[in-house]
Coordinates of N, CA and C and ligand atoms in Angstrom, one line a residue:
M224 N 86.0 98.0 1.2 CA 87.1 97.7 2.4 C 86.3 97.9 3.2
T225 N 86.8 96.6 4.7 CA 86.4 97.5 5.8 C 87.8 98.2 6.0
I226 N 88.2 99.7 6.4 CA 89.4 99.8 7.1 C 89.5 99.7 8.9
R227 N 90.1 99.2 8.8 CA 90.9 98.3 10.4 C 91.2 99.6 11.6
I228 N 91.0 100.3 12.8 CA 92.0 100.9 13.6 C 92.9 100.3 14.4
A229 N 93.9 100.3 15.2 CA 95.1 99.6 15.8 C 95.7 100.9 16.7
P230 N 94.9 101.3 17.7 CA 96.1 102.6 18.8 C 96.9 101.4 19.0
S231 N 98.0 101.6 18.5 CA 99.1 102.4 19.5 C 100.1 102.1 20.9
I232 N 99.9 101.0 22.0 CA 99.7 101.5 23.5 C 101.1 102.2 23.6
L233 N 102.0 102.9 23.0 CA 103.2 103.6 23.4 C 103.0 104.4 23.9
S234 N 101.6 104.8 23.8 CA 101.5 106.3 24.6 C 100.1 106.1 25.1
A235 N 99.3 105.3 26.1 CA 99.1 104.6 26.4 C 100.1 104.7 28.0
D236 N 98.6 105.3 29.2 CA 99.6 104.7 31.0 C 99.4 103.4 31.3
F237 N 101.3 103.7 30.8 CA 101.2 101.8 31.4 C 100.9 101.7 33.3
A238 N 100.9 102.8 34.0 CA 100.6 102.4 35.3 C 99.6 101.3 35.0
R239 N 98.0 101.6 33.7 CA 97.0 101.5 33.9 C 96.9 100.7 32.6
L240 N 97.6 100.0 32.1 CA 97.9 99.3 31.2 C 96.1 98.1 30.4
G241 N 96.5 97.3 32.2 CA 94.9 96.7 31.5 C 94.0 97.8 31.2
D242 N 93.5 98.5 31.4 CA 92.6 99.5 31.4 C 92.7 100.5 30.2
E243 N 93.5 100.8 29.5 CA 94.1 101.3 28.6 C 93.7 100.9 27.3
V244 N 93.9 98.9 27.6 CA 93.8 97.8 26.4 C 92.1 98.0 26.4
R245 N 91.3 97.9 27.6 CA 90.3 97.7 27.4 C 89.8 98.6 27.1
A246 N 89.6 99.7 27.3 CA 88.9 101.6 26.2 C 88.7 101.1 25.3
C247 N 90.2 100.9 24.6 CA 90.8 100.6 23.1 C 90.0 99.5 22.8
E248 N 89.3 98.5 23.4 CA 88.2 97.6 23.0 C 86.5 98.6 22.9
E249 N 86.3 99.0 23.7 CA 85.8 99.6 23.9 C 84.7 100.2 23.3
A250 N 86.0 101.4 22.6 CA 85.8 102.9 22.3 C 85.5 102.1 20.7
G251 N 86.4 100.7 19.9 CA 85.7 100.4 18.4 C 87.4 100.0 18.1
A252 N 87.4 99.8 18.6 CA 89.6 100.2 18.3 C 89.3 98.2 17.0
D253 N 90.1 97.9 16.7 CA 90.1 97.3 16.0 C 91.5 95.9 15.8
I254 N 92.8 96.5 16.5 CA 93.7 95.8 16.1 C 94.6 96.3 17.5
I255 N 95.3 95.8 19.0 CA 95.9 96.8 19.4 C 97.6 96.8 19.1
H256 N 98.7 97.6 18.9 CA 99.8 97.6 18.5 C 100.7 98.0 19.4
F257 N 101.2 97.1 18.8 CA 102.4 97.0 20.5 C 104.3 97.3 19.7
D258 N 104.4 98.1 20.1 CA 105.8 98.6 19.6 C 106.9 97.5 21.0
V259 N 107.8 97.2 20.0 CA 109.1 96.3 21.1 C 109.9 97.6 19.3
M260 N 111.2 98.0 20.9 CA 112.0 98.8 20.7 C 112.9 97.9 21.7
D261 N 114.0 97.8 20.7 CA 115.1 97.6 22.0 C 116.6 98.6 21.9
G262 N 116.4 99.7 21.7 CA 117.4 100.6 22.1 C 118.7 100.1 21.1
R263 N 118.8 99.9 20.2 CA 119.7 99.2 18.7 C 119.5 99.4 17.5
F264 N 117.6 98.9 17.7 CA 117.9 98.7 16.2 C 117.3 100.3 15.2
V265 N 115.8 101.0 16.1 CA 115.3 102.5 17.0 C 116.6 102.7 18.9
P266 N 115.9 104.2 18.6 CA 117.1 104.5 19.6 C 116.4 104.9 20.9
N267 N 115.4 103.9 21.6 CA 114.2 103.9 22.1 C 114.4 102.1 23.2
I268 N 114.0 102.2 23.9 CA 113.7 100.8 24.9 C 112.3 100.8 25.0
T269 N 111.3 99.8 25.0 CA 109.8 99.3 24.9 C 109.8 98.4 26.2
I270 N 108.9 98.4 25.3 CA 108.3 96.5 25.4 C 108.3 95.8 25.4
G271 N 108.1 94.1 26.7 CA 108.9 93.2 25.5 C 107.3 91.9 26.1
P272 N 107.7 90.5 25.2 CA 107.0 89.2 25.4 C 106.0 89.3 26.6
L273 N 106.6 89.9 28.1 CA 105.9 89.8 28.8 C 104.5 90.6 29.3
L274 N 104.6 91.1 28.0 CA 104.3 91.9 28.7 C 102.8 92.4 27.6
V275 N 103.1 91.4 26.6 CA 102.0 91.0 25.3 C 100.5 89.5 26.2
E276 N 102.1 89.2 27.1 CA 100.9 88.0 27.7 C 99.5 88.8 29.2
A277 N 100.2 90.3 28.9 CA 99.2 91.2 29.9 C 98.4 91.6 29.7
V278 N 98.7 91.9 27.5 CA 97.6 92.4 27.2 C 96.5 91.5 26.8
K279 N 97.0 90.5 26.3 CA 96.5 89.7 25.9 C 95.2 89.1 27.1
R280 N 95.8 89.7 28.2 CA 94.8 89.3 29.7 C 93.5 90.0 29.6
S281 N 93.4 91.1 29.1 CA 93.4 92.4 29.3 C 92.4 92.0 27.8
T282 N 91.9 91.3 27.5 CA 91.1 92.0 25.1 C 90.9 90.9 24.8
K283 N 90.4 91.2 23.8 CA 90.0 89.0 22.6 C 90.4 90.4 21.4
L284 N 91.1 91.6 20.9 CA 91.2 92.2 20.1 C 92.6 91.0 20.1
P285 N 93.3 91.5 18.1 CA 93.7 90.6 17.8 C 95.9 91.4 18.6
I286 N 96.7 91.0 18.3 CA 97.4 92.0 19.0 C 98.9 91.8 17.9
D287 N 98.8 92.9 17.5 CA 99.9 93.4 16.4 C 101.1 94.4 16.7
C288 N 102.9 92.3 16.7 CA 103.4 93.5 17.7 C 104.4 93.8 16.3
H289 N 105.4 95.1 16.5 CA 105.5 95.5 15.6 C 106.8 95.2 16.4
L290 N 107.7 94.7 16.0 CA 109.1 94.7 16.0 C 110.6 94.8 15.8
M291 N 110.8 96.6 16.8 CA 111.8 97.5 15.9 C 113.3 97.1 17.1
I292 N 113.7 95.7 16.9 CA 114.8 94.9 17.2 C 115.3 93.9 16.1
V293 N 116.8 94.3 16.5 CA 117.7 93.8 16.1 C 117.7 91.4 15.8
E294 N 117.9 91.3 15.3 CA 117.8 89.5 15.1 C 116.4 89.3 15.2
P295 N 115.4 89.4 14.8 CA 113.6 89.7 15.3 C 113.6 88.3 15.4
D296 N 113.9 87.8 14.6 CA 114.0 85.5 14.5 C 114.6 85.4 16.3
R297 N 115.3 85.5 16.7 CA 115.3 85.7 18.6 C 114.4 85.2 19.0
Y298 N 113.2 86.0 18.6 CA 112.2 86.8 19.5 C 111.4 86.3 18.9
V299 N 110.7 86.0 17.4 CA 109.3 85.4 17.3 C 109.0 84.7 17.8
E300 N 109.4 83.3 18.3 CA 108.3 82.1 18.5 C 108.2 82.7 20.8
Q301 N 108.9 84.0 20.7 CA 108.1 84.0 22.2 C 107.0 85.6 22.2
F302 N 107.0 85.5 21.4 CA 105.7 87.6 20.6 C 104.9 86.2 20.6
V303 N 104.9 84.8 20.0 CA 103.7 84.5 19.9 C 103.7 83.9 19.9
K304 N 104.2 82.5 21.6 CA 103.4 81.8 22.1 C 103.5 82.9 23.1
E305 N 103.7 84.4 23.9 CA 102.3 85.3 24.9 C 101.7 85.8 24.6
G306 N 100.7 85.1 22.5 CA 99.6 86.0 22.8 C 99.5 86.4 20.6
A307 N 101.4 87.1 20.1 CA 100.6 87.8 19.2 C 99.9 87.3 18.4
S308 N 99.1 88.2 17.0 CA 98.8 87.4 16.0 C 98.9 87.4 15.0
M309 N 99.9 89.3 14.8 CA 100.8 89.3 13.9 C 101.7 89.9 14.3
V310 N 103.3 89.3 13.9 CA 104.6 90.7 13.9 C 105.1 90.8 12.6
S311 N 104.9 91.9 12.7 CA 105.7 92.6 11.7 C 107.5 92.7 12.1
V312 N 107.9 92.3 10.8 CA 110.3 93.0 11.4 C 110.3 93.8 10.2
H313 N 111.0 94.3 10.2 CA 111.9 96.0 9.1 C 112.9 94.6 8.4
P314 N 113.7 95.1 7.4 CA 114.2 93.8 6.5 C 116.0 94.4 7.5
E315 N 115.4 95.8 7.6 CA 117.3 95.3 7.6 C 117.6 95.0 9.1
A316 N 116.4 95.0 10.1 CA 116.8 94.5 11.9 C 117.8 93.0 11.8
G317 N 116.9 92.3 10.1 CA 118.0 90.1 10.3 C 118.4 90.4 9.7
F318 N 119.6 89.4 9.6 CA 120.0 88.5 8.4 C 119.3 88.0 6.9
H319 N 117.5 87.7 7.4 CA 117.2 86.9 6.4 C 115.6 86.7 6.3
L320 N 115.2 88.1 6.1 CA 113.9 88.1 5.8 C 112.7 86.9 5.4
Q321 N 113.3 86.2 4.1 CA 112.9 85.5 4.3 C 112.2 84.4 4.7
R322 N 113.0 83.5 6.1 CA 113.2 83.0 6.6 C 112.5 83.1 8.2
T323 N 112.7 84.7 7.8 CA 112.0 85.5 9.6 C 110.2 85.1 9.6
L324 N 109.9 85.5 8.9 CA 108.7 85.1 8.2 C 108.3 84.2 8.1
T325 N 108.9 83.4 6.9 CA 108.5 82.1 7.6 C 108.4 81.8 8.6
M326 N 109.1 81.3 9.8 CA 109.4 81.8 11.4 C 107.8 81.8 11.6
I327 N 107.8 83.1 11.2 CA 106.6 84.0 12.3 C 105.6 83.1 11.9
R328 N 105.3 82.2 10.2 CA 103.7 82.0 9.5 C 104.2 80.3 11.2
K329 N 104.8 80.1 11.0 CA 104.8 79.0 11.1 C 104.7 78.6 12.6
L330 N 104.5 79.4 13.1 CA 104.2 80.1 14.5 C 102.5 80.4 14.6
G331 N 101.9 79.9 13.4 CA 100.6 80.4 13.8 C 100.6 82.2 13.5
A332 N 101.0 83.2 13.5 CA 100.8 83.8 13.6 C 101.1 84.7 12.2
Q333 N 100.6 85.9 11.6 CA 100.3 86.8 10.8 C 101.7 87.5 11.0
A334 N 102.7 87.3 8.9 CA 103.9 87.7 8.6 C 103.9 89.0 8.3
G335 N 104.8 90.3 9.1 CA 104.5 91.1 8.5 C 106.1 92.4 7.8
V336 N 105.9 92.8 7.1 CA 107.4 93.7 6.6 C 107.3 94.8 7.5
V337 N 108.2 95.3 7.7 CA 107.7 96.9 8.2 C 109.3 97.6 6.8
L338 N 108.6 98.9 6.0 CA 109.0 100.1 6.2 C 110.0 101.1 6.2
N339 N 111.1 101.0 6.8 CA 111.0 102.6 6.7 C 111.2 104.3 6.1
P340 N 110.8 105.4 6.0 CA 110.5 106.5 5.5 C 111.2 105.8 3.9
A341 N 112.7 105.7 4.2 CA 113.5 105.6 3.7 C 114.7 104.6 2.5
T342 N 113.6 103.0 2.8 CA 113.7 101.6 2.8 C 112.8 101.9 1.0
P343 N 113.2 100.9 0.1 CA 113.4 101.1 -1.0 C 111.7 99.8 -1.3
I344 N 110.1 100.0 -2.1 CA 109.5 98.8 -1.6 C 110.5 98.1 -2.6
Q345 N 111.6 97.2 -3.1 CA 111.4 96.4 -3.4 C 111.5 95.7 -3.4
V346 N 112.5 95.7 -1.9 CA 112.3 94.8 -0.9 C 111.6 93.1 -0.4
L347 N 110.9 94.1 -1.1 CA 108.7 93.1 -1.2 C 108.8 92.0 -2.0
D348 N 110.1 92.4 -3.1 CA 109.2 91.8 -4.2 C 109.1 89.7 -4.6
Y349 N 110.9 89.8 -3.7 CA 110.7 88.4 -4.0 C 110.1 88.3 -2.7
V350 N 109.2 88.7 -1.4 CA 108.5 87.8 -0.6 C 107.0 88.3 -0.8
L351 N 106.4 87.9 -1.7 CA 105.1 88.3 -1.9 C 104.1 87.0 -0.3
D352 N 104.7 86.1 -1.5 CA 104.5 84.8 -0.7 C 104.7 84.4 0.4
D353 N 105.0 85.3 1.4 CA 105.6 85.0 2.8 C 105.1 86.0 4.1
I354 N 103.9 87.1 3.4 CA 103.2 88.2 3.8 C 102.1 88.6 3.9
D355 N 100.8 88.6 4.7 CA 100.1 88.9 4.8 C 100.2 90.4 5.4
Y356 N 100.8 91.3 5.6 CA 100.5 92.5 5.3 C 101.4 93.2 5.4
V357 N 101.7 94.1 4.6 CA 102.9 95.5 4.6 C 102.8 96.6 5.5
L358 N 103.8 96.8 6.9 CA 103.5 97.9 7.0 C 104.6 99.3 6.9
V359 N 103.7 100.3 6.3 CA 104.6 101.3 6.0 C 105.3 102.5 7.5
M360 N 106.1 103.1 7.1 CA 106.1 104.1 8.6 C 106.0 105.5 7.7
S361 N 105.7 105.8 8.9 CA 105.5 107.5 7.8 C 105.6 108.3 9.0
V362 N 106.7 107.4 9.7 CA 107.7 108.3 10.6 C 109.2 108.0 11.0
N363 N 110.4 108.4 11.3 CA 111.1 107.1 11.4 C 111.5 106.6 13.0
P364 N 111.4 104.9 12.6 CA 110.5 104.9 14.2 C 111.3 104.7 15.4
G365 N 111.3 105.0 16.6 CA 111.3 105.2 18.0 C 110.2 105.8 18.7
F366 N 109.3 106.9 18.1 CA 109.1 107.4 19.1 C 107.8 108.0 18.5
G367 N 106.9 107.9 19.9 CA 105.7 108.3 19.4 C 105.6 109.5 19.1
G368 N 104.0 110.4 18.3 CA 104.3 111.9 18.5 C 104.0 112.1 17.8
Q369 N 105.5 111.9 16.4 CA 106.3 112.0 15.1 C 105.2 112.9 13.8
S370 N 105.3 113.3 13.6 CA 104.6 115.0 12.4 C 104.1 113.3 11.1
F371 N 103.2 113.4 10.4 CA 103.4 112.5 9.4 C 104.3 112.7 8.2
I372 N 105.0 111.9 8.0 CA 106.5 112.0 6.0 C 105.4 112.5 5.0
P373 N 105.3 113.2 4.3 CA 104.2 113.1 3.8 C 104.4 112.5 2.4
S374 N 106.1 112.1 2.1 CA 106.1 111.5 1.1 C 105.6 109.9 1.6
A375 N 105.4 110.2 2.5 CA 104.6 108.2 2.5 C 103.4 107.5 1.7
L376 N 102.2 109.2 1.6 CA 101.4 108.7 0.6 C 101.9 108.1 -1.0
Q377 N 103.1 109.0 -1.7 CA 103.0 108.1 -2.3 C 104.0 106.6 -2.0
K378 N 104.4 106.5 -1.6 CA 105.1 105.1 -1.6 C 103.9 104.1 -1.1
I379 N 103.0 105.3 -0.1 CA 101.2 104.3 -0.4 C 100.7 103.5 -1.8
R380 N 100.9 104.4 -1.6 CA 100.4 104.1 -3.1 C 101.2 103.4 -4.0
D381 N 103.0 103.5 -4.2 CA 103.3 102.7 -5.4 C 102.7 101.4 -4.8
I382 N 102.9 101.1 -3.3 CA 102.8 98.9 -3.1 C 101.6 98.6 -3.2
R383 N 100.5 100.0 -2.9 CA 99.2 99.2 -3.6 C 99.2 98.7 -4.7
G384 N 100.1 99.0 -5.7 CA 99.8 99.5 -7.3 C 100.9 98.1 -7.5
L385 N 101.8 97.8 -7.1 CA 102.5 96.7 -6.7 C 102.5 95.2 -6.3
L386 N 101.4 94.9 -5.4 CA 100.4 94.5 -4.8 C 99.8 93.3 -5.6
D387 N 98.2 95.3 -6.5 CA 97.2 95.0 -7.2 C 98.4 94.1 -8.4
A388 N 99.5 95.3 -9.0 CA 99.1 94.0 -10.5 C 100.0 92.4 -10.4
R389 N 100.8 92.5 -8.6 CA 101.2 91.1 -8.4 C 99.6 90.5 -8.2
G390 N 99.2 90.5 -7.8 CA 97.8 89.5 -8.0 C 97.1 89.7 -5.7
R391 N 98.2 91.1 -5.6 CA 97.7 90.6 -4.0 C 97.8 91.3 -3.8
K392 N 95.9 91.4 -4.6 CA 95.0 92.4 -3.4 C 94.5 92.8 -2.2
D393 N 94.8 91.4 -1.9 CA 94.5 90.6 -0.4 C 95.2 91.2 0.4
I394 N 96.9 91.6 0.8 CA 97.1 92.3 1.4 C 97.3 92.9 1.5
P395 N 96.8 93.8 2.8 CA 96.2 95.5 3.4 C 97.7 95.6 3.8
I396 N 97.8 97.0 3.9 CA 98.9 98.1 3.9 C 98.2 98.6 4.7
E397 N 99.5 98.6 5.7 CA 98.8 99.5 7.4 C 99.9 100.1 7.4
V398 N 99.2 101.5 8.1 CA 100.5 102.9 7.8 C 100.6 103.4 8.9
D399 N 101.6 103.8 9.8 CA 102.4 103.7 11.5 C 102.8 105.1 11.3
G400 N 102.3 106.2 12.2 CA 103.2 107.4 12.5 C 102.7 108.7 11.6
G401 N 101.8 109.2 13.0 CA 101.5 110.9 12.6 C 100.2 110.2 11.8
V402 N 99.4 109.3 12.0 CA 98.4 109.2 11.7 C 97.0 110.3 12.5
K403 N 96.2 110.3 11.8 CA 95.0 110.6 12.5 C 93.9 111.3 12.1
A404 N 93.3 111.8 12.3 CA 91.4 112.0 11.3 C 91.9 113.2 10.3
A405 N 93.0 114.2 10.6 CA 93.0 115.3 9.4 C 93.5 114.1 8.5
N406 N 94.8 113.3 8.1 CA 95.0 112.6 7.4 C 94.6 111.1 7.4
A407 N 94.0 110.6 7.6 CA 93.2 109.4 7.7 C 92.5 109.5 6.0
G408 N 92.5 110.2 5.7 CA 91.4 110.3 4.8 C 92.0 109.9 3.8
D409 N 94.3 110.5 4.0 CA 94.6 110.5 2.6 C 95.3 109.3 2.3
V410 N 95.2 109.2 3.5 CA 96.5 107.5 4.0 C 95.2 106.5 3.6
V411 N 93.7 106.2 3.5 CA 93.4 105.7 3.1 C 92.9 106.1 1.9
R412 N 92.9 106.2 1.6 CA 92.8 106.9 -0.3 C 93.8 106.4 -1.1
A413 N 94.8 107.0 -0.8 CA 96.6 106.5 -1.0 C 96.3 104.6 -0.9
G414 N 95.5 104.1 -0.3 CA 95.7 102.4 -0.7 C 96.5 101.8 1.1
A415 N 95.8 102.2 2.5 CA 96.0 102.1 3.1 C 94.6 100.9 3.7
G416 N 94.9 99.7 4.6 CA 93.9 99.1 4.9 C 93.5 98.9 6.5
I417 N 95.1 99.3 7.4 CA 94.4 99.5 9.3 C 95.8 100.8 9.4
L418 N 94.7 101.3 9.9 CA 95.7 103.0 10.4 C 96.2 102.9 12.0
V419 N 97.4 102.5 11.7 CA 98.1 103.0 13.7 C 97.9 104.0 14.5
A420 N 97.4 104.6 15.0 CA 97.4 106.0 15.8 C 98.1 105.7 17.5
G421 N 98.9 106.5 17.9 CA 99.1 106.4 19.3 C 98.4 107.8 19.5
S422 N 99.3 108.8 19.7 CA 99.3 110.1 20.4 C 97.8 110.3 20.0
A423 N 97.7 110.3 18.6 CA 96.2 110.6 18.3 C 94.9 110.2 19.8
V424 N 95.9 108.8 19.6 CA 94.5 108.0 20.2 C 94.0 108.3 22.2
F425 N 95.6 108.6 23.0 CA 96.0 108.7 24.1 C 96.1 110.5 24.6
Q426 N 96.2 110.7 23.9 CA 96.0 112.2 24.4 C 95.2 113.1 24.5
G427 N 93.8 112.9 24.1 CA 92.8 112.7 24.9 C 91.8 111.8 25.8
N428 N 90.9 112.0 25.9 CA 89.8 112.2 27.2 C 89.3 111.0 26.6
D429 N 88.6 111.3 25.5 CA 87.5 110.5 24.8 C 88.4 110.0 23.7
Y430 N 88.5 107.7 23.8 CA 88.6 107.7 23.7 C 87.9 107.0 21.7
R431 N 86.4 107.5 22.4 CA 85.5 106.5 21.2 C 84.9 107.9 20.0
A432 N 85.4 108.9 21.2 CA 85.4 110.3 19.6 C 86.6 109.3 18.4
T433 N 87.7 109.7 19.7 CA 89.2 110.2 18.0 C 88.8 108.8 17.9
L434 N 88.4 107.4 17.9 CA 88.8 106.4 16.8 C 87.7 106.4 15.5
G435 N 86.3 107.4 15.8 CA 84.6 107.5 16.1 C 86.0 108.7 14.5
A436 N 86.0 109.8 15.0 CA 86.6 110.8 14.2 C 87.8 109.9 13.2
I437 N 87.8 109.1 13.0 CA 89.0 108.5 12.0 C 88.5 107.5 11.0
R438 N 87.9 107.0 12.2 CA 87.3 106.0 10.6 C 86.3 106.7 9.9
E439 N 85.5 107.8 9.9 CA 84.3 108.9 10.2 C 85.4 109.3 8.9
S440 N 87.0 109.8 8.8 CA 87.6 110.9 8.0 C 87.9 109.4 6.7
A441 N 88.1 108.0 6.6 CA 88.6 107.5 6.2 C 87.6 106.8 5.4
D442 N 86.4 107.0 6.1 CA 85.1 106.1 4.8 C 84.5 106.6 4.6
K443 N 84.3 108.2 4.8 CA 84.8 109.7 3.3 C 85.2 109.8 2.8
A444 N 86.5 109.0 2.6 CA 87.0 108.7 1.5 C 87.1 108.2 1.0
L445 N 86.9 106.4 1.5 CA 86.6 105.9 0.4 C 85.3 105.9 -0.3
S446 N 84.2 106.9 0.3 CA 82.9 106.6 -0.8 C 83.2 108.3 -1.5
I447 N 84.0 109.2 -1.8 CA 84.3 109.4 -2.6 C 84.9 109.0 -4.1
Ligands
DX5_579 C1 106.6 104.7 15.6 C2 106.0 103.2 16.4 C3 104.4 104.2 16.7 C4 104.0 105.0 17.2 C5 103.1 105.7 16.5 O1 108.0 104.1 16.9 O2 106.3 102.5 15.9 O3 103.4 103.1 15.9 O4 103.5 104.2 18.5 O5 101.9 106.8 17.5 P1 101.8 108.2 16.8 O6 100.7 108.0 16.0 O7 102.0 108.6 18.3 O8 103.0 108.8 15.8
ZN580 ZN1 104.7 100.3 15.6

């Protein structure tokens, strides 16, 4: 399995967003993770579809929109039209999860379900045919720079077990929150395939070194 790393631009310097995104691509990132917050589903407000278009102009990498907004189905089309190729939604944020996932796919993007730390994995049971990836939150969403919640490791293992048992080894698990080189190995060993890293990447100056360290610890864990 090839591990993909997705820098979260939430911790980037927004005054130089194009340069930051280009620097991530040059440093070896696989995906750009784009955190959308509305001040209702989470206690913070960030960025919207207009910025997806700006990021799209700065990179060829896929843009992964993590929607932390209520009633996401009202905005999904706009995000895909502006350039999102992956869109994930929280089941608690809308009324009809399956409909929203179908909508995302019909628009031509990959659809993901995001599970908060306390959200049971059973929410996935009847939407396995409607998703392309699962996003496991290892912090409560809303802010960058929080600490990884250890119970997320068991949750990743449980979801990996569920997906494999249901014949969906192809569905990757993405992990978001507090991921860095020091825990990337544990996360990958538990069954994750996509690692989101915000503060770990942007707090340093050498993005290539940070992404390399995360990848090295992930690859090492896989080879054991
Ligand atoms: C949190 C966001 C994350 C955040 C991760 O609500 O969904 O994507 O940017 O940041 P770090 O890696 O700093 O925890
Ligand atoms: Zn996120």
